Amino acid sequence: MIPTVVWGTGNVGRAAIRAVEAHPALELVHVIVHNPAKVGRDAGELAGLDRLLGVAATDDAEAVLAARPAAVVYAASGDVRPDDALADITRAVAAGAVVVSPALYPLYDHRNAPPEFRDPVLAAVAEGGGSLFASGVDPGWGNDVLPLLLSGLGTTVDVIRCQEIFDYSTYDQPDSVRYLVGMGQPMDFEPMMLMPSVPTMVWGGQIRMMARALGVELDEIRETSQRRALDTTVTTRTMGEFEAGTQGAIRFEVQGIVEGEARIVIEHVTRIHPSCAPDWPTPPDGAGAHRVVIEGRPRIEVTVEATDEGENRSAGGNATAVGRLVGAIDWLVAAEPGLYDALDVPLRPAVGKLGRKQP
């Protein structure tokens, strides 16, 4: 068994605890939390399981890393604290751990990552012999391995389009939804997610990885965005009220330009309520889905709907992204120390999981 730590117990961390507990090759040995109110609580309770796991949460990251765990699932957010997330991750890698995480967008495509992100991780790998695999939580597989797999089924390929289409009304992360994405803010408010170059910082690495796998040269990466206001005030279950006239939906694209045309596209369509921007693409059930469209011959369209924590589509997306990361741990433990991306790490079948009782 591979001793594994889950660091963070938010939307991603809850799914990570469940994934580690269910994996036949992994053993959950520690859970690290930041909130003092969570210290001492059992991991099973924090993960929303109906049983205790016998692992009490701690806020003493130094002590956990001093024990040199074999693996760490770093599930704490890096959206608004990238420097802190990088420092945490490099400490874990320097302690010899295999680290998997969605927290550091620039390292999704580490070959083109800024030196201020790449160099500290490489130094930590050299110091402690650990590894890092960073992949997206939106989820990564929907913007790299799935579209590449589908592209190989076509005779000709004109455009690869990856879509995330979601209603955020059930997404329990108010700061990200209201300020990072801008839902409920005045229409003259510029959300951080739509500031020039930010979408490319987050999703450009996946565009570059797909171009590399397809053997094409990118002319450039472009960004487009649209915003819509709410026609009426709406109330959500998890985040309260969003007033009429404030931002209710955004739609943006990160486009990989090949010979002057947008050929590799990652598109997000996000609403705080289904009534906003009804003419934009919608998921089949109105809640959320990930879709890959291969325009070519034949035209291929695959829509993936995942639910977790009841019928929560956002939680389902998190869970599949976590499944990809946690499922890579045993492969990474057996591989050479280093910095890995989604094209380096193979998709893992559910060996030993089929028919296992759900955690």
Short mmCIF file of C-alpha atoms in Angstrom, two decimals:
data_model
loop_
_atom_site.label_atom_id
_atom_site.label_comp_id
_atom_site.label_asym_id
_atom_site.label_seq_id
_atom_site.Cartn_x
_atom_site.Cartn_y
_atom_site.Cartn_z
CA MET A 1 0.00 0.00 0.00
CA ILE A 2 1.18 3.52 -0.83
CA PRO A 3 0.88 5.90 2.16
CA THR A 4 -1.04 8.90 0.82
CA VAL A 5 -1.89 12.33 2.22
CA VAL A 6 -4.80 14.52 1.14
CA TRP A 7 -4.02 18.22 1.64
CA GLY A 8 -7.23 20.27 1.67
CA THR A 9 -10.85 19.25 2.24
CA GLY A 10 -12.88 21.61 0.05
CA ASN A 11 -14.71 20.69 -3.14
CA VAL A 12 -11.67 18.85 -4.53
CA GLY A 13 -10.36 17.52 -1.22
CA ARG A 14 -13.60 15.76 -0.29
CA ALA A 15 -13.51 13.89 -3.59
CA ALA A 16 -9.81 13.14 -3.08
CA ILE A 17 -10.38 11.51 0.30
CA ARG A 18 -13.06 9.28 -1.21
CA ALA A 19 -10.85 8.41 -4.20
CA VAL A 20 -7.83 7.52 -2.06
CA GLU A 21 -9.96 5.44 0.30
CA ALA A 22 -11.41 3.51 -2.65
CA HIS A 23 -8.11 2.88 -4.44
CA PRO A 24 -6.81 -0.64 -3.77
CA ALA A 25 -3.14 0.42 -3.92
CA LEU A 26 -3.37 3.48 -1.67
CA GLU A 27 -3.65 4.00 2.07
CA LEU A 28 -4.95 7.29 3.48
CA VAL A 29 -2.57 8.18 6.31
CA HIS A 30 -3.09 11.92 6.89
CA VAL A 31 -5.45 14.77 6.00
CA ILE A 32 -4.13 18.33 6.22
CA VAL A 33 -6.56 21.21 6.81
CA HIS A 34 -6.25 24.97 7.22
CA ASN A 35 -9.49 25.71 9.05
CA PRO A 36 -9.00 25.28 12.82
CA ALA A 37 -12.60 24.06 13.10
CA LYS A 38 -11.69 20.97 11.06
CA VAL A 39 -8.66 19.95 13.13
CA GLY A 40 -9.27 16.62 14.85
CA ARG A 41 -12.31 15.70 12.78
CA ASP A 42 -12.32 12.33 11.07
CA ALA A 43 -11.54 12.19 7.35
CA GLY A 44 -14.68 10.19 6.66
CA GLU A 45 -16.84 12.89 8.16
CA LEU A 46 -15.04 15.64 6.23
CA ALA A 47 -15.46 13.69 2.99
CA GLY A 48 -19.17 13.20 3.48
CA LEU A 49 -18.89 9.44 3.97
CA ASP A 50 -21.29 7.50 6.15
CA ARG A 51 -18.47 5.98 8.18
CA LEU A 52 -15.31 7.04 9.98
CA LEU A 53 -11.90 6.28 8.48
CA GLY A 54 -9.81 6.55 11.63
CA VAL A 55 -7.71 9.42 10.25
CA ALA A 56 -7.96 12.70 12.17
CA ALA A 57 -7.35 15.95 10.30
CA THR A 58 -4.33 18.03 11.28
CA ASP A 59 -3.04 21.50 10.48
CA ASP A 60 0.59 20.51 11.12
CA ALA A 61 1.83 20.13 7.54
CA GLU A 62 5.46 20.16 8.65
CA ALA A 63 4.99 17.11 10.84
CA VAL A 64 3.14 15.25 8.10
CA LEU A 65 5.86 15.96 5.53
CA ALA A 66 8.59 15.10 8.03
CA ALA A 67 7.19 11.56 8.06
CA ARG A 68 7.98 11.45 4.29
CA PRO A 69 4.69 10.15 2.87
CA ALA A 70 4.95 8.42 -0.48
CA ALA A 71 2.20 10.51 -2.09
CA VAL A 72 0.30 13.75 -1.58
CA VAL A 73 -2.93 14.82 -3.25
CA TYR A 74 -2.67 18.61 -3.04
CA ALA A 75 -6.32 19.69 -3.15
CA ALA A 76 -6.02 23.18 -1.67
CA SER A 77 -6.96 26.00 -4.02
CA GLY A 78 -4.33 27.80 -6.08
CA ASP A 79 -6.75 30.20 -7.79
CA VAL A 80 -6.02 33.22 -5.60
CA ARG A 81 -2.94 31.89 -3.75
CA PRO A 82 -0.62 30.48 -6.43
CA ASP A 83 2.55 31.42 -4.55
CA ASP A 84 1.42 29.65 -1.39
CA ALA A 85 0.28 26.62 -3.37
CA LEU A 86 3.62 26.44 -5.17
CA ALA A 87 5.47 26.67 -1.84
CA ASP A 88 3.36 23.87 -0.33
CA ILE A 89 3.80 21.62 -3.35
CA THR A 90 7.56 22.12 -3.58
CA ARG A 91 7.89 21.28 0.11
CA ALA A 92 6.06 18.02 -0.46
CA VAL A 93 8.11 17.15 -3.56
CA ALA A 94 11.33 17.98 -1.68
CA ALA A 95 10.18 15.58 1.05
CA GLY A 96 10.25 12.83 -1.57
CA ALA A 97 6.52 12.60 -2.24
CA VAL A 98 4.75 12.01 -5.52
CA VAL A 99 2.38 14.98 -5.68
CA VAL A 100 -0.73 15.21 -7.86
CA SER A 101 -2.66 18.48 -8.00
CA PRO A 102 -4.93 20.70 -10.09
CA ALA A 103 -3.80 23.83 -8.22
CA LEU A 104 -1.07 25.24 -10.49
CA TYR A 105 -2.40 26.10 -13.95
CA PRO A 106 0.98 27.13 -15.43
CA LEU A 107 2.34 23.64 -14.79
CA TYR A 108 -0.36 21.83 -16.77
CA ASP A 109 2.06 22.28 -19.70
CA HIS A 110 5.29 22.39 -17.75
CA ARG A 111 7.51 22.50 -20.84
CA ASN A 112 6.28 26.03 -21.51
CA ALA A 113 5.75 27.08 -17.89
CA PRO A 114 7.27 30.33 -16.61
CA PRO A 115 10.61 29.73 -14.86
CA GLU A 116 9.24 31.06 -11.58
CA PHE A 117 6.89 28.04 -11.48
CA ARG A 118 8.97 25.39 -13.21
CA ASP A 119 12.37 25.98 -11.63
CA PRO A 120 11.35 25.60 -7.95
CA VAL A 121 9.63 22.29 -8.72
CA LEU A 122 12.64 20.95 -10.62
CA ALA A 123 14.88 22.01 -7.74
CA ALA A 124 12.61 20.16 -5.29
CA VAL A 125 12.68 17.05 -7.51
CA ALA A 126 16.49 17.14 -7.50
CA GLU A 127 16.59 17.67 -3.73
CA GLY A 128 14.11 15.08 -2.55
CA GLY A 129 13.42 12.71 -5.42
CA GLY A 130 9.69 13.40 -5.55
CA SER A 131 7.49 14.09 -8.57
CA LEU A 132 4.65 16.36 -9.62
CA PHE A 133 1.75 15.70 -11.99
CA ALA A 134 -0.49 18.76 -12.45
CA SER A 135 -3.74 18.40 -14.38
CA GLY A 136 -6.96 20.38 -14.60
CA VAL A 137 -9.96 20.26 -12.35
CA ASP A 138 -12.36 21.46 -15.05
CA PRO A 139 -11.60 18.52 -15.71
CA GLY A 140 -8.21 18.05 -17.32
CA TRP A 141 -9.07 14.88 -19.22
CA GLY A 142 -11.81 16.79 -21.05
CA ASN A 143 -9.25 19.22 -22.46
CA ASP A 144 -6.43 16.84 -23.34
CA VAL A 145 -6.63 13.04 -23.42
CA LEU A 146 -10.34 12.69 -24.37
CA PRO A 147 -10.25 15.06 -27.38
CA LEU A 148 -6.98 13.54 -28.53
CA LEU A 149 -8.44 10.04 -28.29
CA LEU A 150 -11.51 11.08 -30.28
CA SER A 151 -9.42 12.89 -32.89
CA GLY A 152 -7.77 9.57 -33.73
CA LEU A 153 -11.15 8.11 -34.71
CA GLY A 154 -11.67 10.58 -37.55
CA THR A 155 -10.68 10.43 -41.19
CA THR A 156 -10.15 14.18 -41.28
CA VAL A 157 -10.17 16.74 -38.45
CA ASP A 158 -11.00 20.41 -38.99
CA VAL A 159 -11.61 21.69 -35.46
CA ILE A 160 -11.35 20.22 -31.96
CA ARG A 161 -13.71 21.94 -29.51
CA CYS A 162 -13.77 21.18 -25.77
CA GLN A 163 -16.69 22.64 -23.82
CA GLU A 164 -17.52 22.99 -20.15
CA ILE A 165 -21.19 24.03 -19.79
CA PHE A 166 -22.36 24.58 -16.23
CA ASP A 167 -24.95 26.13 -13.97
CA TYR A 168 -22.95 27.40 -10.98
CA SER A 169 -25.94 27.82 -8.69
CA THR A 170 -25.00 24.67 -6.77
CA TYR A 171 -21.26 25.31 -6.71
CA ASP A 172 -20.33 25.86 -3.06
CA GLN A 173 -17.42 28.24 -3.57
CA PRO A 174 -18.82 31.77 -3.22
CA ASP A 175 -15.55 33.71 -3.51
CA SER A 176 -14.62 32.05 -6.79
CA VAL A 177 -18.12 32.33 -8.26
CA ARG A 178 -18.73 35.95 -7.24
CA TYR A 179 -15.29 37.49 -7.65
CA LEU A 180 -13.07 35.22 -9.75
CA VAL A 181 -15.88 34.53 -12.26
CA GLY A 182 -17.90 37.68 -11.48
CA MET A 183 -21.41 36.28 -11.02
CA GLY A 184 -23.67 38.82 -9.32
CA GLN A 185 -21.27 41.69 -9.95
CA PRO A 186 -22.15 44.86 -11.90
CA MET A 187 -21.61 44.56 -15.63
CA ASP A 188 -18.78 47.11 -15.50
CA PHE A 189 -16.90 44.85 -13.05
CA GLU A 190 -14.03 42.99 -14.73
CA PRO A 191 -13.80 39.46 -13.31
CA MET A 192 -10.29 38.14 -12.87
CA MET A 193 -11.09 35.07 -14.98
CA LEU A 194 -11.78 37.27 -18.02
CA MET A 195 -8.88 39.68 -17.67
CA PRO A 196 -6.63 39.66 -20.75
CA SER A 197 -4.14 36.76 -20.72
CA VAL A 198 -5.75 35.02 -17.71
CA PRO A 199 -7.76 32.46 -19.74
CA THR A 200 -4.59 31.65 -21.69
CA MET A 201 -2.65 31.29 -18.44
CA VAL A 202 -5.24 28.76 -17.21
CA TRP A 203 -6.10 26.82 -20.38
CA GLY A 204 -3.34 27.74 -22.83
CA GLY A 205 -1.18 24.88 -21.60
CA GLN A 206 -3.83 22.36 -22.61
CA ILE A 207 -4.11 24.00 -26.05
CA ARG A 208 -0.34 23.71 -26.45
CA MET A 209 -0.32 20.08 -25.27
CA MET A 210 -2.99 19.12 -27.80
CA ALA A 211 -1.10 20.92 -30.58
CA ARG A 212 2.08 19.06 -29.59
CA ALA A 213 0.29 15.71 -29.64
CA LEU A 214 -1.29 16.51 -33.02
CA GLY A 215 2.04 17.58 -34.51
CA VAL A 216 0.92 21.09 -35.49
CA GLU A 217 2.50 24.49 -34.91
CA LEU A 218 0.41 27.19 -33.25
CA ASP A 219 0.48 30.66 -34.80
CA GLU A 220 -0.81 32.09 -31.53
CA ILE A 221 -3.41 31.63 -28.80
CA ARG A 222 -6.40 34.00 -28.86
CA GLU A 223 -9.12 34.78 -26.35
CA THR A 224 -12.77 35.78 -26.86
CA SER A 225 -15.41 36.49 -24.21
CA GLN A 226 -19.05 37.51 -23.80
CA ARG A 227 -21.11 38.38 -20.73
CA ARG A 228 -24.84 38.51 -20.07
CA ALA A 229 -26.84 40.16 -17.29
CA LEU A 230 -29.65 38.56 -15.30
CA ASP A 231 -33.11 39.69 -16.37
CA THR A 232 -34.56 38.93 -12.94
CA THR A 233 -33.19 38.43 -9.43
CA VAL A 234 -32.53 34.78 -8.64
CA THR A 235 -31.84 32.93 -5.38
CA THR A 236 -29.48 29.96 -5.20
CA ARG A 237 -29.41 27.20 -2.62
CA THR A 238 -25.74 27.58 -1.68
CA MET A 239 -24.81 31.21 -2.36
CA GLY A 240 -27.92 33.29 -1.80
CA GLU A 241 -29.27 36.04 -4.04
CA PHE A 242 -28.01 37.37 -7.37
CA GLU A 243 -29.67 40.62 -8.42
CA ALA A 244 -31.25 41.50 -11.75
CA GLY A 245 -28.91 43.51 -13.95
CA THR A 246 -25.77 41.90 -12.56
CA GLN A 247 -23.67 39.36 -14.41
CA GLY A 248 -25.51 36.07 -14.79
CA ALA A 249 -23.56 34.26 -17.49
CA ILE A 250 -20.18 34.26 -19.22
CA ARG A 251 -18.94 32.59 -22.36
CA PHE A 252 -15.32 32.56 -23.39
CA GLU A 253 -12.98 30.70 -25.69
CA VAL A 254 -9.26 30.03 -25.67
CA GLN A 255 -8.37 29.37 -29.30
CA GLY A 256 -5.30 27.68 -30.73
CA ILE A 257 -4.72 29.30 -34.12
CA VAL A 258 -3.24 27.05 -36.82
CA GLU A 259 -2.55 28.61 -40.24
CA GLY A 260 -4.81 31.52 -39.41
CA GLU A 261 -7.81 29.49 -38.23
CA ALA A 262 -9.11 28.55 -34.76
CA ARG A 263 -8.49 24.80 -34.86
CA ILE A 264 -8.14 23.81 -31.17
CA VAL A 265 -10.69 25.51 -28.91
CA ILE A 266 -11.48 25.30 -25.20
CA GLU A 267 -14.82 26.96 -24.49
CA HIS A 268 -16.58 27.65 -21.20
CA VAL A 269 -20.26 28.53 -20.89
CA THR A 270 -21.13 29.29 -17.28
CA ARG A 271 -24.42 30.50 -15.79
CA ILE A 272 -25.68 31.26 -12.33
CA HIS A 273 -29.22 30.39 -13.46
CA PRO A 274 -30.62 28.54 -16.51
CA SER A 275 -32.76 31.55 -17.47
CA CYS A 276 -29.70 33.60 -18.37
CA ALA A 277 -28.40 33.42 -21.97
CA PRO A 278 -30.75 30.58 -23.00
CA ASP A 279 -29.51 30.90 -26.61
CA TRP A 280 -26.01 29.79 -25.60
CA PRO A 281 -25.13 26.07 -25.47
CA THR A 282 -26.89 24.24 -22.66
CA PRO A 283 -26.18 20.88 -21.02
CA PRO A 284 -28.65 18.07 -21.69
CA ASP A 285 -30.23 18.23 -18.22
CA GLY A 286 -29.69 21.94 -17.60
CA ALA A 287 -27.19 21.37 -14.77
CA GLY A 288 -23.80 20.68 -16.30
CA ALA A 289 -21.74 18.64 -18.70
CA HIS A 290 -18.43 18.40 -20.51
CA ARG A 291 -18.52 18.02 -24.25
CA VAL A 292 -15.95 17.35 -26.96
CA VAL A 293 -16.84 18.06 -30.58
CA ILE A 294 -14.59 16.95 -33.43
CA GLU A 295 -15.57 18.84 -36.56
CA GLY A 296 -14.43 16.82 -39.54
CA ARG A 297 -15.33 13.60 -41.24
CA PRO A 298 -17.03 11.98 -39.50
CA ARG A 299 -18.29 14.65 -37.08
CA ILE A 300 -17.90 13.27 -33.56
CA GLU A 301 -19.60 14.63 -30.45
CA VAL A 302 -19.27 13.16 -26.98
CA THR A 303 -20.99 14.60 -23.90
CA VAL A 304 -19.95 13.46 -20.43
CA GLU A 305 -22.24 13.96 -17.45
CA ALA A 306 -20.95 13.03 -14.00
CA THR A 307 -22.72 13.40 -10.67
CA ASP A 308 -21.44 13.08 -7.13
CA GLU A 309 -22.54 14.16 -3.66
CA GLY A 310 -26.16 13.50 -4.59
CA GLU A 311 -26.95 14.86 -8.06
CA ASN A 312 -24.32 17.61 -8.05
CA ARG A 313 -22.79 18.03 -11.53
CA SER A 314 -19.99 20.32 -10.28
CA ALA A 315 -19.03 17.73 -7.68
CA GLY A 316 -19.13 15.08 -10.40
CA GLY A 317 -16.69 17.07 -12.53
CA ASN A 318 -14.39 17.48 -9.55
CA ALA A 319 -14.60 13.76 -8.80
CA THR A 320 -13.61 12.71 -12.33
CA ALA A 321 -10.68 15.14 -12.34
CA VAL A 322 -9.59 13.77 -8.97
CA GLY A 323 -10.03 10.23 -10.25
CA ARG A 324 -7.56 10.95 -13.05
CA LEU A 325 -5.02 12.39 -10.58
CA VAL A 326 -5.39 9.80 -7.82
CA GLY A 327 -5.44 7.00 -10.39
CA ALA A 328 -1.99 8.12 -11.57
CA ILE A 329 -0.29 7.85 -8.17
CA ASP A 330 0.85 4.23 -8.34
CA TRP A 331 2.21 4.75 -11.88
CA LEU A 332 4.10 7.86 -10.73
CA VAL A 333 5.53 6.05 -7.70
CA ALA A 334 7.01 3.44 -10.05
CA ALA A 335 8.29 6.06 -12.54
CA GLU A 336 11.43 8.16 -12.34
CA PRO A 337 11.27 11.34 -10.25
CA GLY A 338 10.30 14.33 -12.37
CA LEU A 339 7.74 16.82 -13.57
CA TYR A 340 4.92 15.25 -15.60
CA ASP A 341 1.99 16.41 -17.72
CA ALA A 342 -1.18 14.77 -19.02
CA LEU A 343 0.55 13.44 -22.14
CA ASP A 344 3.27 11.80 -20.06
CA VAL A 345 0.92 9.96 -17.70
CA PRO A 346 -1.25 7.20 -19.20
CA LEU A 347 -4.91 6.86 -18.40
CA ARG A 348 -5.29 4.09 -15.85
CA PRO A 349 -8.06 1.49 -16.00
CA ALA A 350 -9.99 0.79 -12.82
CA VAL A 351 -7.85 -2.20 -11.85
CA GLY A 352 -9.09 -3.68 -8.59
CA LYS A 353 -12.07 -1.31 -8.36
CA LEU A 354 -14.73 -3.12 -10.37
CA GLY A 355 -17.44 -4.34 -8.04
CA ARG A 356 -15.87 -2.82 -4.94
CA LYS A 357 -18.27 -1.37 -2.40
CA GLN A 358 -18.63 2.40 -2.75
CA PRO A 359 -16.88 4.42 -0.05
#
